[in-house]
Amino acid sequence: MMNVVIVCMMVLLGCTLKTTEATLDESKVMHVSGKVKCQDCSQGWNQWVEGAKPIKGCRVSITCLDEHKGLAYYGSDATDDDGQFNMMVDKSVHGKKMSPKDCLVRLVSSPDPSCNIATDFAGGKKGVKLRQASVSYRGMTKYVVGPFYYTTPTCDDEPDTPSQGSY
């Protein structure tokens, strides 16, 4: 009976050590992904809110600053048929560790002439900083942002407002 207890304790200790090693063994890259969709304001409310269509070929960028707020990394990716983008960024550039909180992901361009006005739904136009990793598993760190949205030129029109002084 004592042998069984000792074997069980050794197995448990081994599993604990492997879990600790996996936690300490961070990947050398961070993965950043998300989607880009087209939102058409001319549709009904439900279609506008839930019927956004993915856009193929949109450019999304990531800009990371170093500890002195200088540019450390810039990269971009084009979306696939499903509007999905995936970028991998080294966590260390020129021997310096980069902090994900100093990285900004934003929309760059849309190839669709009928849906090419960047919006700030989910922060795509101004950009979003990486905060908490969405996935952290076996040394892989992944951040999921968005979805980001473009809209049609018709939807970008601002409502007419009286100019100042004309009452």
PDB file of C-alpha atoms in Angstrom:
ATOM      1  CA  MET A   1       0.000   0.000   0.000  1.00  0.00           C
ATOM      2  CA  MET A   2       2.858   2.357   0.879  1.00  0.00           C
ATOM      3  CA  ASN A   3       4.415   1.766  -2.547  1.00  0.00           C
ATOM      4  CA  VAL A   4       1.187   2.789  -4.286  1.00  0.00           C
ATOM      5  CA  VAL A   5       1.046   6.005  -2.251  1.00  0.00           C
ATOM      6  CA  ILE A   6       4.677   6.823  -3.076  1.00  0.00           C
ATOM      7  CA  VAL A   7       4.126   6.170  -6.805  1.00  0.00           C
ATOM      8  CA  CYS A   8       1.006   8.362  -6.801  1.00  0.00           C
ATOM      9  CA  MET A   9       2.879  11.165  -5.054  1.00  0.00           C
ATOM     10  CA  MET A  10       5.734  10.934  -7.565  1.00  0.00           C
ATOM     11  CA  VAL A  11       3.304  11.099 -10.495  1.00  0.00           C
ATOM     12  CA  LEU A  12       1.528  14.073  -8.930  1.00  0.00           C
ATOM     13  CA  LEU A  13       4.822  15.839  -8.278  1.00  0.00           C
ATOM     14  CA  GLY A  14       5.951  15.170 -11.867  1.00  0.00           C
ATOM     15  CA  CYS A  15       2.703  16.626 -13.269  1.00  0.00           C
ATOM     16  CA  THR A  16       3.076  19.696 -11.060  1.00  0.00           C
ATOM     17  CA  LEU A  17       6.655  20.261 -12.253  1.00  0.00           C
ATOM     18  CA  LYS A  18       5.621  19.884 -15.922  1.00  0.00           C
ATOM     19  CA  THR A  19       2.801  22.412 -15.436  1.00  0.00           C
ATOM     20  CA  THR A  20       5.229  24.856 -13.838  1.00  0.00           C
ATOM     21  CA  GLU A  21       7.733  24.365 -16.684  1.00  0.00           C
ATOM     22  CA  ALA A  22       5.021  24.986 -19.296  1.00  0.00           C
ATOM     23  CA  THR A  23       4.006  28.189 -17.529  1.00  0.00           C
ATOM     24  CA  LEU A  24       7.575  29.464 -17.305  1.00  0.00           C
ATOM     25  CA  ASP A  25       8.504  28.461 -20.881  1.00  0.00           C
ATOM     26  CA  GLU A  26       6.989  31.393 -22.751  1.00  0.00           C
ATOM     27  CA  SER A  27       6.883  31.404 -26.525  1.00  0.00           C
ATOM     28  CA  LYS A  28       9.167  33.819 -28.330  1.00  0.00           C
ATOM     29  CA  VAL A  29       6.253  35.210 -30.372  1.00  0.00           C
ATOM     30  CA  MET A  30       2.792  36.541 -29.700  1.00  0.00           C
ATOM     31  CA  HIS A  31      -0.079  35.809 -32.040  1.00  0.00           C
ATOM     32  CA  VAL A  32      -2.614  38.532 -32.863  1.00  0.00           C
ATOM     33  CA  SER A  33      -5.807  37.727 -34.752  1.00  0.00           C
ATOM     34  CA  GLY A  34      -9.271  39.037 -35.473  1.00  0.00           C
ATOM     35  CA  LYS A  35     -11.850  39.661 -38.185  1.00  0.00           C
ATOM     36  CA  VAL A  36     -12.787  42.570 -40.433  1.00  0.00           C
ATOM     37  CA  LYS A  37     -16.370  42.969 -41.609  1.00  0.00           C
ATOM     38  CA  CYS A  38     -18.545  45.339 -43.648  1.00  0.00           C
ATOM     39  CA  GLN A  39     -21.478  46.964 -41.877  1.00  0.00           C
ATOM     40  CA  ASP A  40     -24.149  48.397 -44.165  1.00  0.00           C
ATOM     41  CA  CYS A  41     -26.299  51.065 -42.473  1.00  0.00           C
ATOM     42  CA  SER A  42     -28.884  51.005 -45.276  1.00  0.00           C
ATOM     43  CA  GLN A  43     -30.125  47.622 -44.033  1.00  0.00           C
ATOM     44  CA  GLY A  44     -32.661  47.111 -41.280  1.00  0.00           C
ATOM     45  CA  TRP A  45     -31.480  47.175 -37.669  1.00  0.00           C
ATOM     46  CA  ASN A  46     -31.023  43.383 -37.285  1.00  0.00           C
ATOM     47  CA  GLN A  47     -29.201  43.076 -40.608  1.00  0.00           C
ATOM     48  CA  TRP A  48     -27.013  46.091 -39.771  1.00  0.00           C
ATOM     49  CA  VAL A  49     -26.081  44.776 -36.322  1.00  0.00           C
ATOM     50  CA  GLU A  50     -25.788  41.055 -37.011  1.00  0.00           C
ATOM     51  CA  GLY A  51     -25.469  40.776 -40.782  1.00  0.00           C
ATOM     52  CA  ALA A  52     -22.010  42.247 -41.281  1.00  0.00           C
ATOM     53  CA  LYS A  53     -20.137  40.428 -44.038  1.00  0.00           C
ATOM     54  CA  PRO A  54     -16.419  39.540 -43.913  1.00  0.00           C
ATOM     55  CA  ILE A  55     -14.124  41.483 -46.268  1.00  0.00           C
ATOM     56  CA  LYS A  56     -11.283  39.724 -48.068  1.00  0.00           C
ATOM     57  CA  GLY A  57      -8.008  41.604 -48.606  1.00  0.00           C
ATOM     58  CA  CYS A  58      -8.299  44.267 -45.875  1.00  0.00           C
ATOM     59  CA  ARG A  59      -5.003  45.383 -44.363  1.00  0.00           C
ATOM     60  CA  VAL A  60      -4.677  45.426 -40.589  1.00  0.00           C
ATOM     61  CA  SER A  61      -1.504  46.656 -38.881  1.00  0.00           C
ATOM     62  CA  ILE A  62       0.245  46.279 -35.569  1.00  0.00           C
ATOM     63  CA  THR A  63       2.604  48.917 -34.211  1.00  0.00           C
ATOM     64  CA  CYS A  64       4.666  48.244 -31.092  1.00  0.00           C
ATOM     65  CA  LEU A  65       6.666  50.836 -29.171  1.00  0.00           C
ATOM     66  CA  ASP A  66       9.718  50.256 -27.023  1.00  0.00           C
ATOM     67  CA  GLU A  67      10.132  51.445 -23.427  1.00  0.00           C
ATOM     68  CA  HIS A  68      11.179  54.914 -24.701  1.00  0.00           C
ATOM     69  CA  LYS A  69       8.005  55.172 -26.848  1.00  0.00           C
ATOM     70  CA  GLY A  70      10.042  54.778 -30.039  1.00  0.00           C
ATOM     71  CA  LEU A  71       8.933  52.500 -32.866  1.00  0.00           C
ATOM     72  CA  ALA A  72      10.102  48.960 -32.132  1.00  0.00           C
ATOM     73  CA  TYR A  73       7.987  46.981 -34.623  1.00  0.00           C
ATOM     74  CA  TYR A  74       5.511  47.515 -37.450  1.00  0.00           C
ATOM     75  CA  GLY A  75       3.771  44.757 -39.363  1.00  0.00           C
ATOM     76  CA  SER A  76       0.551  44.128 -41.254  1.00  0.00           C
ATOM     77  CA  ASP A  77      -1.539  41.319 -42.646  1.00  0.00           C
ATOM     78  CA  ALA A  78      -4.306  40.953 -45.224  1.00  0.00           C
ATOM     79  CA  THR A  79      -7.573  39.254 -44.346  1.00  0.00           C
ATOM     80  CA  ASP A  80      -8.518  35.924 -45.913  1.00  0.00           C
ATOM     81  CA  ASP A  81     -11.855  34.886 -47.489  1.00  0.00           C
ATOM     82  CA  ASP A  82     -13.463  34.822 -44.024  1.00  0.00           C
ATOM     83  CA  GLY A  83     -12.209  38.321 -43.143  1.00  0.00           C
ATOM     84  CA  GLN A  84      -9.715  36.771 -40.712  1.00  0.00           C
ATOM     85  CA  PHE A  85      -6.210  38.137 -40.093  1.00  0.00           C
ATOM     86  CA  ASN A  86      -3.356  36.504 -38.174  1.00  0.00           C
ATOM     87  CA  MET A  87      -0.066  38.146 -37.271  1.00  0.00           C
ATOM     88  CA  MET A  88       2.936  36.825 -35.350  1.00  0.00           C
ATOM     89  CA  VAL A  89       5.167  39.316 -33.559  1.00  0.00           C
ATOM     90  CA  ASP A  90       8.493  38.539 -31.899  1.00  0.00           C
ATOM     91  CA  LYS A  91       8.401  39.351 -28.195  1.00  0.00           C
ATOM     92  CA  SER A  92      11.990  40.526 -28.412  1.00  0.00           C
ATOM     93  CA  VAL A  93      13.284  43.012 -30.996  1.00  0.00           C
ATOM     94  CA  HIS A  94      16.981  43.871 -31.193  1.00  0.00           C
ATOM     95  CA  GLY A  95      17.511  42.201 -27.833  1.00  0.00           C
ATOM     96  CA  LYS A  96      14.813  44.231 -26.064  1.00  0.00           C
ATOM     97  CA  LYS A  97      11.634  42.688 -24.700  1.00  0.00           C
ATOM     98  CA  MET A  98       8.430  44.189 -26.051  1.00  0.00           C
ATOM     99  CA  SER A  99       5.373  44.571 -23.890  1.00  0.00           C
ATOM    100  CA  PRO A 100       2.043  43.676 -25.542  1.00  0.00           C
ATOM    101  CA  LYS A 101       0.422  46.675 -23.792  1.00  0.00           C
ATOM    102  CA  ASP A 102       2.650  48.899 -25.964  1.00  0.00           C
ATOM    103  CA  CYS A 103       1.231  47.430 -29.194  1.00  0.00           C
ATOM    104  CA  LEU A 104      -1.642  48.963 -31.185  1.00  0.00           C
ATOM    105  CA  VAL A 105      -3.722  47.043 -33.767  1.00  0.00           C
ATOM    106  CA  ARG A 106      -5.767  49.043 -36.280  1.00  0.00           C
ATOM    107  CA  LEU A 107      -7.428  49.062 -39.677  1.00  0.00           C
ATOM    108  CA  VAL A 108      -5.303  50.253 -42.612  1.00  0.00           C
ATOM    109  CA  SER A 109      -7.270  49.772 -45.837  1.00  0.00           C
ATOM    110  CA  SER A 110     -10.136  47.966 -47.529  1.00  0.00           C
ATOM    111  CA  PRO A 111     -10.041  46.864 -51.172  1.00  0.00           C
ATOM    112  CA  ASP A 112     -13.850  47.012 -51.427  1.00  0.00           C
ATOM    113  CA  PRO A 113     -14.873  50.349 -52.990  1.00  0.00           C
ATOM    114  CA  SER A 114     -18.425  49.888 -51.713  1.00  0.00           C
ATOM    115  CA  CYS A 115     -17.243  49.306 -48.129  1.00  0.00           C
ATOM    116  CA  ASN A 116     -14.042  51.220 -47.422  1.00  0.00           C
ATOM    117  CA  ILE A 117     -14.825  53.731 -44.666  1.00  0.00           C
ATOM    118  CA  ALA A 118     -13.111  52.639 -41.431  1.00  0.00           C
ATOM    119  CA  THR A 119     -15.282  52.818 -38.310  1.00  0.00           C
ATOM    120  CA  ASP A 120     -14.406  52.866 -34.643  1.00  0.00           C
ATOM    121  CA  PHE A 121     -16.759  50.010 -33.752  1.00  0.00           C
ATOM    122  CA  ALA A 122     -14.464  47.872 -31.573  1.00  0.00           C
ATOM    123  CA  GLY A 123     -11.721  50.494 -32.025  1.00  0.00           C
ATOM    124  CA  GLY A 124     -10.550  49.576 -35.523  1.00  0.00           C
ATOM    125  CA  LYS A 125     -10.075  53.135 -36.796  1.00  0.00           C
ATOM    126  CA  LYS A 126      -8.193  54.563 -33.793  1.00  0.00           C
ATOM    127  CA  GLY A 127      -6.659  51.219 -32.897  1.00  0.00           C
ATOM    128  CA  VAL A 128      -6.776  48.987 -29.844  1.00  0.00           C
ATOM    129  CA  LYS A 129      -4.006  48.127 -27.432  1.00  0.00           C
ATOM    130  CA  LEU A 130      -3.341  44.534 -26.581  1.00  0.00           C
ATOM    131  CA  ARG A 131      -4.456  43.905 -23.034  1.00  0.00           C
ATOM    132  CA  GLN A 132      -5.141  40.437 -21.686  1.00  0.00           C
ATOM    133  CA  ALA A 133      -4.164  37.424 -23.786  1.00  0.00           C
ATOM    134  CA  SER A 134      -7.207  35.551 -25.089  1.00  0.00           C
ATOM    135  CA  VAL A 135      -5.342  32.251 -25.163  1.00  0.00           C
ATOM    136  CA  SER A 136      -2.310  31.229 -23.167  1.00  0.00           C
ATOM    137  CA  TYR A 137      -1.650  27.550 -23.674  1.00  0.00           C
ATOM    138  CA  ARG A 138       1.562  25.509 -23.706  1.00  0.00           C
ATOM    139  CA  GLY A 139       3.732  28.559 -24.215  1.00  0.00           C
ATOM    140  CA  MET A 140       1.542  30.092 -26.945  1.00  0.00           C
ATOM    141  CA  THR A 141       0.176  33.562 -26.272  1.00  0.00           C
ATOM    142  CA  LYS A 142      -2.659  34.757 -28.510  1.00  0.00           C
ATOM    143  CA  TYR A 143      -4.549  38.042 -28.513  1.00  0.00           C
ATOM    144  CA  VAL A 144      -7.889  38.280 -30.311  1.00  0.00           C
ATOM    145  CA  VAL A 145      -9.142  41.752 -31.209  1.00  0.00           C
ATOM    146  CA  GLY A 146     -12.237  43.093 -32.957  1.00  0.00           C
ATOM    147  CA  PRO A 147     -14.094  42.343 -35.003  1.00  0.00           C
ATOM    148  CA  PHE A 148     -13.261  45.587 -36.774  1.00  0.00           C
ATOM    149  CA  TYR A 149     -15.695  47.177 -39.218  1.00  0.00           C
ATOM    150  CA  TYR A 150     -15.709  49.172 -42.415  1.00  0.00           C
ATOM    151  CA  THR A 151     -18.884  50.759 -43.688  1.00  0.00           C
ATOM    152  CA  THR A 152     -20.257  52.115 -46.939  1.00  0.00           C
ATOM    153  CA  PRO A 153     -19.640  55.714 -48.093  1.00  0.00           C
ATOM    154  CA  THR A 154     -23.392  56.336 -47.716  1.00  0.00           C
ATOM    155  CA  CYS A 155     -23.216  55.497 -44.021  1.00  0.00           C
ATOM    156  CA  ASP A 156     -20.329  57.898 -43.456  1.00  0.00           C
ATOM    157  CA  ASP A 157     -22.404  60.996 -44.292  1.00  0.00           C
ATOM    158  CA  GLU A 158     -22.861  63.267 -41.313  1.00  0.00           C
ATOM    159  CA  PRO A 159     -26.329  64.632 -40.676  1.00  0.00           C
ATOM    160  CA  ASP A 160     -27.000  68.206 -41.746  1.00  0.00           C
ATOM    161  CA  THR A 161     -26.707  70.607 -38.844  1.00  0.00           C
ATOM    162  CA  PRO A 162     -27.340  74.332 -38.917  1.00  0.00           C
ATOM    163  CA  SER A 163     -24.151  76.341 -39.144  1.00  0.00           C
ATOM    164  CA  GLN A 164     -23.271  78.515 -36.195  1.00  0.00           C
ATOM    165  CA  GLY A 165     -25.044  81.857 -36.172  1.00  0.00           C
ATOM    166  CA  SER A 166     -27.882  80.839 -38.515  1.00  0.00           C
ATOM    167  CA  TYR A 167     -31.009  80.644 -36.363  1.00  0.00           C
TER     168      TYR A 167
END
